[in-house]
């Protein structure tokens, strides 16, 4: 399959505005580096501000924007989900798990600090995420719904930690397509789905819309992980800012390994189209979400 | 100081009823061992059912009982806090932290399973704790207040993770009494305070009572950790079910190390008296809380 042109691979322009808003909110929400005990706050900030693209918080904000002109309230769950994403990367990189030294082109948290600090910084970010959601300036019932959605997506039953465990268990084994799908939907799609759903809940979207957008989030999250698998094969470590080719070296369960590269590209595109179809009822109001969905499967990093 | 008689050191009888209720609720709330992915659920259950005394959940239930005849609702936050306590023990025992092989007389989670599973089981318990609080059958505003209280107590600023970090940083250093107090109040007292406060919030206690009981929880939690320090010096590994004398071996900041054993006993007793004084307005309604408070400083394990 031919690579898309570089113009098509650029981040949509509104991404930058959202990213700046998210970074400013994270700056406010994370304790200062000088706050006692300093080392943990330095480690939390180091990893949160290590150059993430903020895809999950941006999906949260842009979903909220379908229903609300002002999406300031959604910054709380948006940042909370980025904290959870960051904690998962810190723990995933630990020697006992993926044992990775490089993340986004920088030393991983346990390399920059030490293992104890990295473990506790991950714990602290997960904890702060729920404190942050609880401080969302919306009605308590919405707040509780967001806590449920996010905790479930980050948990063990069809959630992020469950997917990480299944992913580790699958290393070196032949997995069937059903297990591969389970791993990807749990490990990655669940939290992306929660980001989208939290945006809808925060903006007071009607129940039907929450259900429809949850499907959008799940499907685009799945496409995102298939694309990640593809990039691990097709791109260099320099381009990715992390060790490329690692999935194959670790005998990870990936779409290219099971379905081949060409079919994996097709699957990613099919999933993205299916996701975008869910947005039809919102017409122009969902144009940004559509742009993100398209970007997520044509990106090269 | 003479040891109390063995009769005085027994668990109050209602402890057993509460413990059974808490264990039954944890049994319901934790995923089954057979649920995919099985290994993480086995590890979570292994550590949660490793013989903890359930002091935090019992404090939560007995605080709720001051205001409510039926404390069933409080089982949710009670179990959530026990999950958080268990996660903190699993991570604390890891080789990169305290590197302990024994906990409550059994192999620690990473010895029984492996390090990756122990890290993720801790993460999963922390996540499930917030999902559990969000499912408490009380008004959403109470639920949100409990999430805030618990997340703050488990976090880095005067909370559990902050205390653990300061505790690790203090190893091998001379700390002043102020820092020692900070470590103990953060590492241990904060979560015990949250258990008490969550019970009050869950039972719909008026604001004044929430504030008063939060002070009780903080003070008795502090006394609890001073007593833990004393037991590490005075008792055997067999009695404690964990490695005794480890604080001194690791040059931990403890009350006996800074204040001596006799003064440490006095401090524990003074704190317990101060805590019990907060319960005066509740008279007989707080008799069980008083019994717990007394037990927590005279226990030998």
XYZ file of C-alpha atoms in Angstrom:
602
model
C 0.000 0.000 0.000
C 1.320 3.445 -0.951
C 2.022 5.814 1.906
C -0.238 8.841 2.099
C 1.293 12.158 1.058
C 3.024 14.118 3.782
C 0.339 16.837 3.615
C -2.316 14.302 4.512
C -0.248 13.078 7.443
C -0.016 16.461 9.142
C -1.814 17.021 12.388
C -5.103 18.877 11.884
C -4.469 22.576 12.771
C -6.951 22.686 15.683
C -4.854 19.937 17.331
C -2.279 22.543 18.275
C -4.827 24.801 20.023
C -6.268 21.851 21.919
C -2.826 20.569 22.804
C -1.872 23.949 24.249
C -5.095 24.061 26.299
C -4.487 20.517 27.589
C -0.865 21.241 28.474
C -1.871 24.408 30.325
C -4.492 22.461 32.285
C -2.019 19.675 33.101
C 0.404 22.360 34.250
C -2.245 23.597 36.718
C -3.391 20.150 37.832
C -0.009 18.539 38.514
C 1.759 19.464 41.761
C 4.788 21.736 41.368
C 8.226 20.111 41.241
C 9.179 21.861 44.478
C 6.202 20.463 46.416
C 7.259 17.906 49.041
C 8.218 15.160 48.343
C 9.905 16.743 45.319
C 11.226 13.614 43.586
C 7.806 12.123 42.887
C 6.440 15.371 41.478
C 9.521 15.744 39.274
C 8.998 12.216 37.942
C 5.262 12.735 37.352
C 5.907 15.953 35.447
C 8.841 14.488 33.548
C 6.676 11.747 32.092
C 3.520 13.804 31.574
C 5.468 16.528 29.737
C 7.671 14.166 27.708
C 6.080 15.131 24.393
C 2.857 13.131 24.133
C 0.554 14.078 21.243
C -2.421 14.360 23.665
C -4.639 12.307 21.363
C -6.920 11.074 24.173
C -7.567 14.471 25.775
C -8.102 16.036 22.350
C -10.675 13.341 21.510
C -12.383 14.135 24.823
C -12.488 17.886 24.138
C -13.637 17.530 20.530
C -16.410 15.120 21.493
C -17.613 17.597 24.125
C -17.575 20.317 21.446
C -20.376 18.566 19.527
C -22.699 19.457 22.421
C -21.128 22.516 24.064
C -19.576 25.731 22.771
C -17.340 25.970 25.857
C -15.432 22.756 26.534
C -13.463 24.055 29.543
C -15.234 21.620 31.886
C -14.035 18.679 29.792
C -10.406 19.595 30.494
C -10.671 17.756 33.815
C -11.542 14.305 32.449
C -9.327 14.988 29.409
C -6.277 15.568 31.618
C -7.247 12.700 33.938
C -7.198 10.295 31.002
C -3.824 11.605 29.868
C -2.525 10.981 33.413
C -3.809 7.394 33.221
C -2.251 6.944 29.786
C 1.063 8.265 31.129
C 0.967 6.012 34.206
C 0.380 3.004 31.933
C 3.423 3.904 29.823
C 5.641 4.382 32.907
C 4.686 0.973 34.319
C 4.767 -0.699 30.895
C 8.349 0.479 30.355
C 9.603 -1.014 33.666
C 12.256 -3.763 33.525
C 9.744 -6.357 34.789
C 7.390 -5.514 31.916
C 8.575 -4.264 28.492
C 11.976 -3.128 29.804
C 12.262 -0.127 27.521
C 14.896 2.601 27.914
C 13.433 5.032 25.413
C 10.008 6.667 25.168
C 9.225 9.579 22.855
C 12.954 9.926 22.233
C 13.786 10.418 25.924
C 14.928 8.107 28.730
C 11.976 6.315 30.292
C 10.938 7.305 33.824
C 12.836 4.496 35.575
C 15.990 5.304 33.560
C 15.772 9.032 34.302
C 14.917 8.476 37.982
C 14.877 4.930 39.422
C 12.499 1.985 39.509
C 10.961 2.791 42.886
C 10.232 6.366 41.803
C 8.785 5.175 38.477
C 6.461 2.675 40.179
C 5.241 5.292 42.659
C 4.962 8.041 40.008
C 2.666 5.748 38.019
C 0.600 5.031 41.122
C 0.417 8.735 41.900
C -0.744 9.675 38.390
C -3.501 7.054 38.486
C -4.636 8.366 41.871
C -4.472 12.013 40.787
C -6.547 11.123 37.714
C -9.536 10.184 39.877
C -9.045 13.192 42.144
C -9.066 15.317 38.976
C -12.274 13.762 37.637
C -13.957 14.262 41.020
C -13.110 17.977 40.741
C -14.815 18.379 37.345
C -17.190 21.369 37.619
C -20.282 19.475 36.435
C -23.258 17.912 38.253
C -22.229 15.139 40.692
C -24.186 12.523 38.704
C -22.121 13.324 35.584
C -18.942 13.158 37.658
C -19.839 9.723 39.012
C -20.676 8.483 35.502
C -17.249 9.635 34.282
C -15.442 7.946 37.202
C -17.281 4.681 36.372
C -16.517 4.936 32.665
C -12.840 5.710 33.125
C -12.200 3.227 35.961
C -13.865 0.443 34.019
C -11.834 1.263 30.878
C -8.584 1.306 32.865
C -9.361 -1.958 34.703
C -8.940 -5.670 34.133
C -12.216 -6.783 32.537
C -12.004 -5.688 28.903
C -9.963 -2.743 30.150
C -6.422 -1.444 29.857
C -4.716 -3.483 32.591
C -6.494 -6.640 31.417
C -5.178 -5.994 27.920
C -1.635 -5.429 29.190
C -1.740 -8.713 31.096
C -3.078 -10.642 28.103
C -0.447 -8.943 25.931
C 2.352 -10.099 28.275
C 0.877 -13.595 28.484
C 0.697 -13.824 24.687
C 4.406 -13.047 24.193
C 6.084 -15.905 22.400
C 2.778 -17.728 21.840
C 0.672 -18.076 18.734
C -2.593 -16.240 19.377
C -5.775 -16.526 17.330
C -7.435 -13.461 15.782
C -10.082 -13.414 18.540
C -7.430 -13.123 21.277
C -5.545 -10.516 19.239
C -8.755 -8.485 18.995
C -9.362 -8.883 22.739
C -5.864 -7.628 23.527
C -6.079 -4.579 21.269
C -9.581 -3.586 22.297
C -8.709 -3.918 25.984
C -5.175 -2.547 25.978
C -5.788 0.519 23.833
C -9.339 0.949 22.559
C -10.950 0.946 26.021
C -9.195 4.090 27.272
C -9.712 5.913 23.968
C -13.392 4.962 24.162
C -13.471 6.356 27.719
C -11.904 9.636 26.524
C -14.640 10.072 23.918
C -17.421 8.974 26.280
C -16.174 11.226 29.089
C -16.311 14.185 26.685
C -19.913 13.348 25.815
C -20.904 12.813 29.476
C -19.193 15.996 30.580
C -21.061 18.045 27.947
C -24.387 16.553 29.046
C -24.997 14.588 25.825
C -28.272 12.591 25.709
C -27.953 8.867 26.468
C -28.383 7.799 22.821
C -25.485 9.999 21.801
C -23.311 8.711 24.612
C -23.928 5.163 23.360
C -23.217 6.092 19.726
C -20.047 8.014 20.563
C -18.844 5.212 22.820
C -19.005 2.972 19.715
C -17.073 5.604 17.746
C -14.402 5.749 20.461
C -14.071 1.990 20.730
C -13.709 1.555 16.983
C -11.266 4.387 16.392
C -9.251 3.215 19.406
C -8.985 -0.226 17.869
C -7.893 1.255 14.534
C -5.318 3.303 16.431
C -3.672 0.202 17.933
C -3.649 -1.656 14.596
C -1.865 1.402 13.158
C 0.599 1.341 16.070
C 1.421 -2.273 15.220
C 1.967 -1.317 11.572
C 4.243 1.616 12.471
C 6.358 -0.622 14.685
C 7.170 -2.621 11.541
C 7.342 0.169 8.957
C 9.025 3.047 10.760
C 12.428 3.647 12.323
C 13.147 4.113 16.019
C 14.154 7.696 15.234
C 10.774 8.461 13.684
C 8.817 6.794 16.491
C 10.924 8.075 19.406
C 10.850 4.555 20.824
C 12.447 1.248 19.926
C 11.009 0.143 16.561
C 10.730 -3.503 15.566
C 10.340 -4.391 19.214
C 7.014 -6.175 18.803
C 8.575 -8.758 16.520
C 11.692 -9.080 18.671
C 9.482 -9.728 21.724
C 7.151 -11.985 19.723
C 4.208 -9.752 20.573
C 0.726 -10.511 19.290
C 0.281 -7.902 16.523
C -1.902 -7.408 13.467
C 1.033 -7.587 10.999
C 2.223 -10.817 12.648
C -1.197 -12.473 12.368
C -2.741 -10.840 9.313
C 0.262 -9.499 7.370
C 1.031 -5.862 6.648
C -1.297 -5.289 3.699
C -4.333 -6.799 5.405
C -3.473 -4.838 8.576
C -3.604 -1.579 6.592
C -6.992 -2.638 5.221
C -8.286 -3.501 8.689
C -7.159 -0.116 10.075
C -8.890 1.683 7.216
C -12.066 -0.377 7.550
C -12.240 0.332 11.272
C -11.655 4.055 10.706
C -14.458 4.164 8.127
C -16.782 2.324 10.468
C -15.917 4.770 13.253
C -16.500 7.811 11.039
C -19.887 6.405 9.959
C -21.042 6.708 13.594
C -20.521 10.457 13.350
C -22.953 10.949 10.418
C -25.838 12.288 12.569
C -23.676 15.176 13.796
C -22.731 16.429 10.322
C -20.500 19.515 10.511
C -20.467 19.500 14.329
C -18.296 16.379 14.207
C -15.953 17.539 11.449
C -13.005 17.774 13.832
C -13.616 14.293 15.240
C -13.646 13.008 11.644
C -10.333 14.711 10.954
C -8.813 13.119 14.059
C -10.160 9.695 13.091
C -8.597 10.010 9.648
C -5.305 11.241 11.048
C -5.069 8.362 13.539
C -4.797 5.761 10.789
C -2.605 7.700 8.330
C -0.090 9.071 10.857
C 3.520 7.910 10.540
C 4.550 8.412 14.197
C 6.559 -0.206 79.941
C 4.674 -3.374 80.933
C 2.826 -5.150 78.153
C -0.950 -5.163 78.468
C -2.553 -8.450 79.524
C -3.457 -10.829 76.733
C -7.184 -10.321 77.457
C -6.856 -6.607 76.761
C -5.067 -7.302 73.478
C -7.848 -9.395 71.977
C -9.803 -8.094 69.053
C -13.143 -6.604 70.104
C -15.853 -9.267 69.387
C -17.785 -7.158 66.814
C -14.575 -7.092 64.746
C -15.263 -10.634 63.638
C -18.792 -9.848 62.396
C -17.534 -6.799 60.529
C -14.612 -8.727 59.106
C -16.938 -11.415 57.776
C -19.182 -8.777 56.186
C -16.168 -7.058 54.592
C -14.739 -10.331 53.279
C -18.107 -11.296 51.794
C -18.338 -7.910 50.068
C -14.772 -8.167 48.758
C -15.641 -11.634 47.466
C -18.505 -10.093 45.457
C -16.568 -7.045 44.290
C -13.384 -8.747 43.067
C -13.501 -10.486 39.679
C -13.490 -14.293 39.820
C -10.166 -16.084 39.387
C -11.430 -17.672 36.175
C -12.302 -14.322 34.552
C -9.985 -13.471 31.665
C -7.146 -12.661 32.048
C -7.014 -15.145 34.926
C -3.507 -14.445 36.254
C -4.239 -10.862 37.296
C -7.455 -11.810 39.082
C -5.665 -14.641 40.886
C -2.968 -12.213 42.035
C -5.502 -9.564 43.141
C -7.457 -12.133 45.161
C -4.313 -13.730 46.566
C -3.191 -10.455 48.105
C -6.627 -9.191 49.164
C -7.424 -12.494 50.906
C -3.976 -12.967 52.465
C -5.254 -12.478 56.010
C -5.498 -8.739 56.549
C -7.230 -7.649 59.766
C -9.525 -5.275 57.787
C -8.889 -2.437 60.214
C -9.590 0.297 57.650
C -12.916 -1.110 56.377
C -14.037 -1.833 59.948
C -13.271 1.783 60.920
C -15.333 2.884 57.914
C -18.316 0.698 58.863
C -18.228 1.575 62.550
C -18.053 5.295 61.797
C -21.083 4.957 59.514
C -22.892 3.135 62.336
C -22.874 6.293 64.482
C -25.327 7.796 61.982
C -27.058 4.820 60.368
C -28.557 1.578 61.643
C -27.839 -0.140 58.312
C -24.251 0.288 57.192
C -24.510 -1.868 54.039
C -23.906 1.165 51.790
C -20.586 1.809 53.523
C -19.270 -1.588 52.427
C -18.410 -0.056 49.053
C -15.973 2.613 50.288
C -14.827 0.223 53.057
C -13.784 -2.405 50.499
C -12.368 0.229 48.146
C -10.033 1.448 50.883
C -8.961 -2.124 51.656
C -8.150 -2.540 47.938
C -6.015 0.607 48.066
C -4.295 -0.592 51.235
C -3.578 -3.948 49.558
C -2.230 -2.316 46.380
C 0.110 -0.207 48.500
C 1.448 -3.315 50.262
C 1.972 -5.173 46.946
C 3.954 -2.273 45.453
C 5.781 -1.565 48.713
C 7.018 -5.180 48.870
C 8.524 -5.072 45.330
C 12.286 -5.566 44.935
C 12.727 -1.925 43.850
C 11.051 -0.730 47.060
C 11.189 -2.644 50.368
C 12.111 -5.960 48.713
C 10.165 -8.123 51.124
C 9.476 -11.828 50.568
C 7.002 -12.281 53.394
C 3.723 -10.539 54.194
C 1.245 -11.793 56.766
C 3.226 -15.038 56.916
C 2.850 -15.738 53.177
C 5.004 -15.094 50.119
C 4.502 -11.552 48.837
C 2.630 -11.092 45.549
C 5.758 -10.817 43.375
C 7.226 -13.953 45.004
C 4.019 -15.963 44.540
C 3.489 -14.689 40.970
C 6.104 -12.460 39.334
C 7.066 -8.808 39.370
C 5.069 -7.833 36.289
C 1.923 -9.444 37.680
C 2.453 -7.799 41.080
C 2.879 -4.337 39.529
C -0.253 -4.755 37.418
C -2.272 -6.347 40.248
C -1.526 -3.276 42.359
C -2.559 -0.989 39.507
C -5.745 -3.006 39.015
C -6.715 -2.865 42.702
C -6.233 0.906 42.781
C -8.391 1.250 39.673
C -11.079 -1.117 40.960
C -11.185 0.864 44.210
C -12.460 3.944 42.398
C -14.882 1.919 40.293
C -16.181 0.460 43.571
C -16.636 3.860 45.212
C -18.469 5.115 42.116
C -20.909 2.209 42.521
C -21.795 3.129 46.144
C -25.602 3.258 46.372
C -25.747 6.794 47.815
C -26.483 10.208 46.310
C -23.976 11.199 43.590
C -22.776 14.194 45.634
C -21.798 11.869 48.509
C -20.065 9.562 46.033
C -18.021 12.418 44.583
C -17.065 13.597 48.078
C -15.814 10.085 48.902
C -13.787 9.853 45.672
C -12.157 13.207 46.519
C -11.430 12.205 50.104
C -9.945 8.831 49.208
C -7.963 9.984 46.169
C -6.457 12.851 48.118
C -5.519 10.532 51.022
C -3.891 8.036 48.632
C -1.986 10.719 46.697
C 1.309 12.568 46.950
C 0.480 15.739 48.898
C 0.205 14.691 52.549
C -1.124 11.371 51.228
C -0.034 7.753 51.146
C 2.237 7.792 48.085
C 3.875 11.014 49.264
C 4.568 9.344 52.602
C 6.044 6.268 50.926
C 8.359 8.431 48.833
C 9.494 10.457 51.859
C 9.975 7.193 53.771
C 12.232 5.804 51.026
C 14.139 9.086 50.768
C 14.694 9.122 54.527
C 16.313 5.644 54.606
C 19.822 5.914 55.991
C 19.396 9.605 56.826
C 18.845 11.294 60.147
C 15.394 12.859 60.053
C 14.031 15.423 62.466
C 10.796 14.834 64.414
C 8.864 17.103 62.037
C 9.831 14.982 59.010
C 9.098 11.784 60.942
C 5.630 13.115 61.741
C 5.104 14.086 58.093
C 6.062 10.582 56.928
C 3.789 8.793 59.392
C 0.804 11.066 58.899
C 1.100 10.803 55.111
C 2.077 7.160 54.738
C -0.462 5.676 57.143
C -2.720 8.176 58.905
C -4.106 9.695 55.687
C -5.759 6.494 54.426
C -7.096 5.604 57.872
C -8.509 9.136 58.107
C -10.137 8.589 54.690
C -11.684 5.302 55.875
C -13.304 7.057 58.836
C -14.356 10.098 56.787
C -15.799 7.936 54.006
C -17.939 6.124 56.577
C -19.256 9.444 57.868
C -19.883 10.802 54.350
C -21.567 7.608 53.246
C -23.962 7.706 56.209
C -24.874 11.320 55.469
C -23.225 12.772 58.590
C -23.541 16.572 59.004
C -20.466 18.596 57.961
C -19.391 19.342 61.555
C -19.321 15.653 62.345
C -17.370 14.856 59.181
C -14.737 17.386 60.272
C -14.599 16.015 63.839
C -14.395 12.391 62.726
C -11.730 13.241 60.163
C -9.636 14.513 63.095
C -10.347 11.271 64.984
C -9.251 9.216 61.951
C -6.088 11.217 61.385
C -5.041 10.955 65.030
C -5.801 7.268 65.483
C -4.068 6.537 62.161
C -0.972 8.297 63.403
C -1.074 6.319 66.677
C -1.459 3.158 64.590
C 1.799 3.784 62.699
C 3.726 4.672 65.881
C 2.512 1.330 67.272
C 3.641 -0.423 64.066
C 7.118 1.047 64.574
C 7.143 -0.208 68.180
C 6.016 -3.716 67.176
C 8.773 -3.930 64.569
C 11.265 -3.588 67.450
C 9.445 -5.546 70.163
C 7.900 -8.508 68.352
C 9.226 -11.478 66.394
C 8.806 -12.094 62.661
C 6.620 -15.103 63.537
C 4.229 -12.961 65.573
C 4.052 -10.206 62.941
C 3.898 -12.462 59.870
C 6.491 -10.223 58.250
C 10.184 -9.577 58.699
C 10.641 -7.978 62.147
C 13.521 -5.644 62.937
C 13.522 -4.562 59.322
C 13.058 -0.869 60.045
C 16.335 -0.727 61.928
C 18.137 -2.890 59.372
C 16.957 -0.540 56.590
C 17.660 2.536 58.733
C 14.054 3.628 58.434
C 12.770 6.770 60.089
C 10.778 5.412 63.047
C 9.495 6.644 66.395
C 11.674 4.260 68.449
C 14.746 5.334 66.449
C 14.098 9.034 67.040
C 12.285 9.116 70.382
C 13.235 5.793 72.029
C 10.844 2.962 72.883
C 9.414 4.304 76.114
C 8.629 7.734 74.714
C 7.156 6.052 71.602
C 4.719 4.105 73.788
C 3.761 7.362 75.504
C 3.247 9.119 72.169
C 1.027 6.286 70.893
C -1.066 6.414 74.060
C -1.324 10.210 74.012
C -2.468 10.155 70.391
C -5.031 7.422 71.104
C -6.414 9.437 74.046
C -6.617 12.537 71.888
C -8.426 10.555 69.201
C -10.908 9.071 71.668
C -11.631 12.538 73.080
C -13.011 13.523 69.656
C -15.680 10.855 70.089
C -17.112 12.323 73.314
C -20.151 13.960 71.661
C -21.357 10.577 70.352
C -21.364 8.855 73.770
C -22.520 5.242 73.491
C -22.981 5.467 69.706
C -19.209 5.587 69.341
C -18.399 2.832 71.842
C -17.170 0.497 69.121
C -14.946 3.159 67.578
C -13.463 3.720 71.030
C -12.789 0.001 71.400
C -11.025 -0.052 68.036
C -8.964 2.996 68.936
C -7.859 1.343 72.164
C -7.077 -1.945 70.432
C -4.972 -0.238 67.743
C -2.374 0.921 70.288
C -2.333 -2.165 72.558
C -2.260 -4.828 69.815
C 0.833 -7.017 69.575
C 0.553 -7.897 65.858
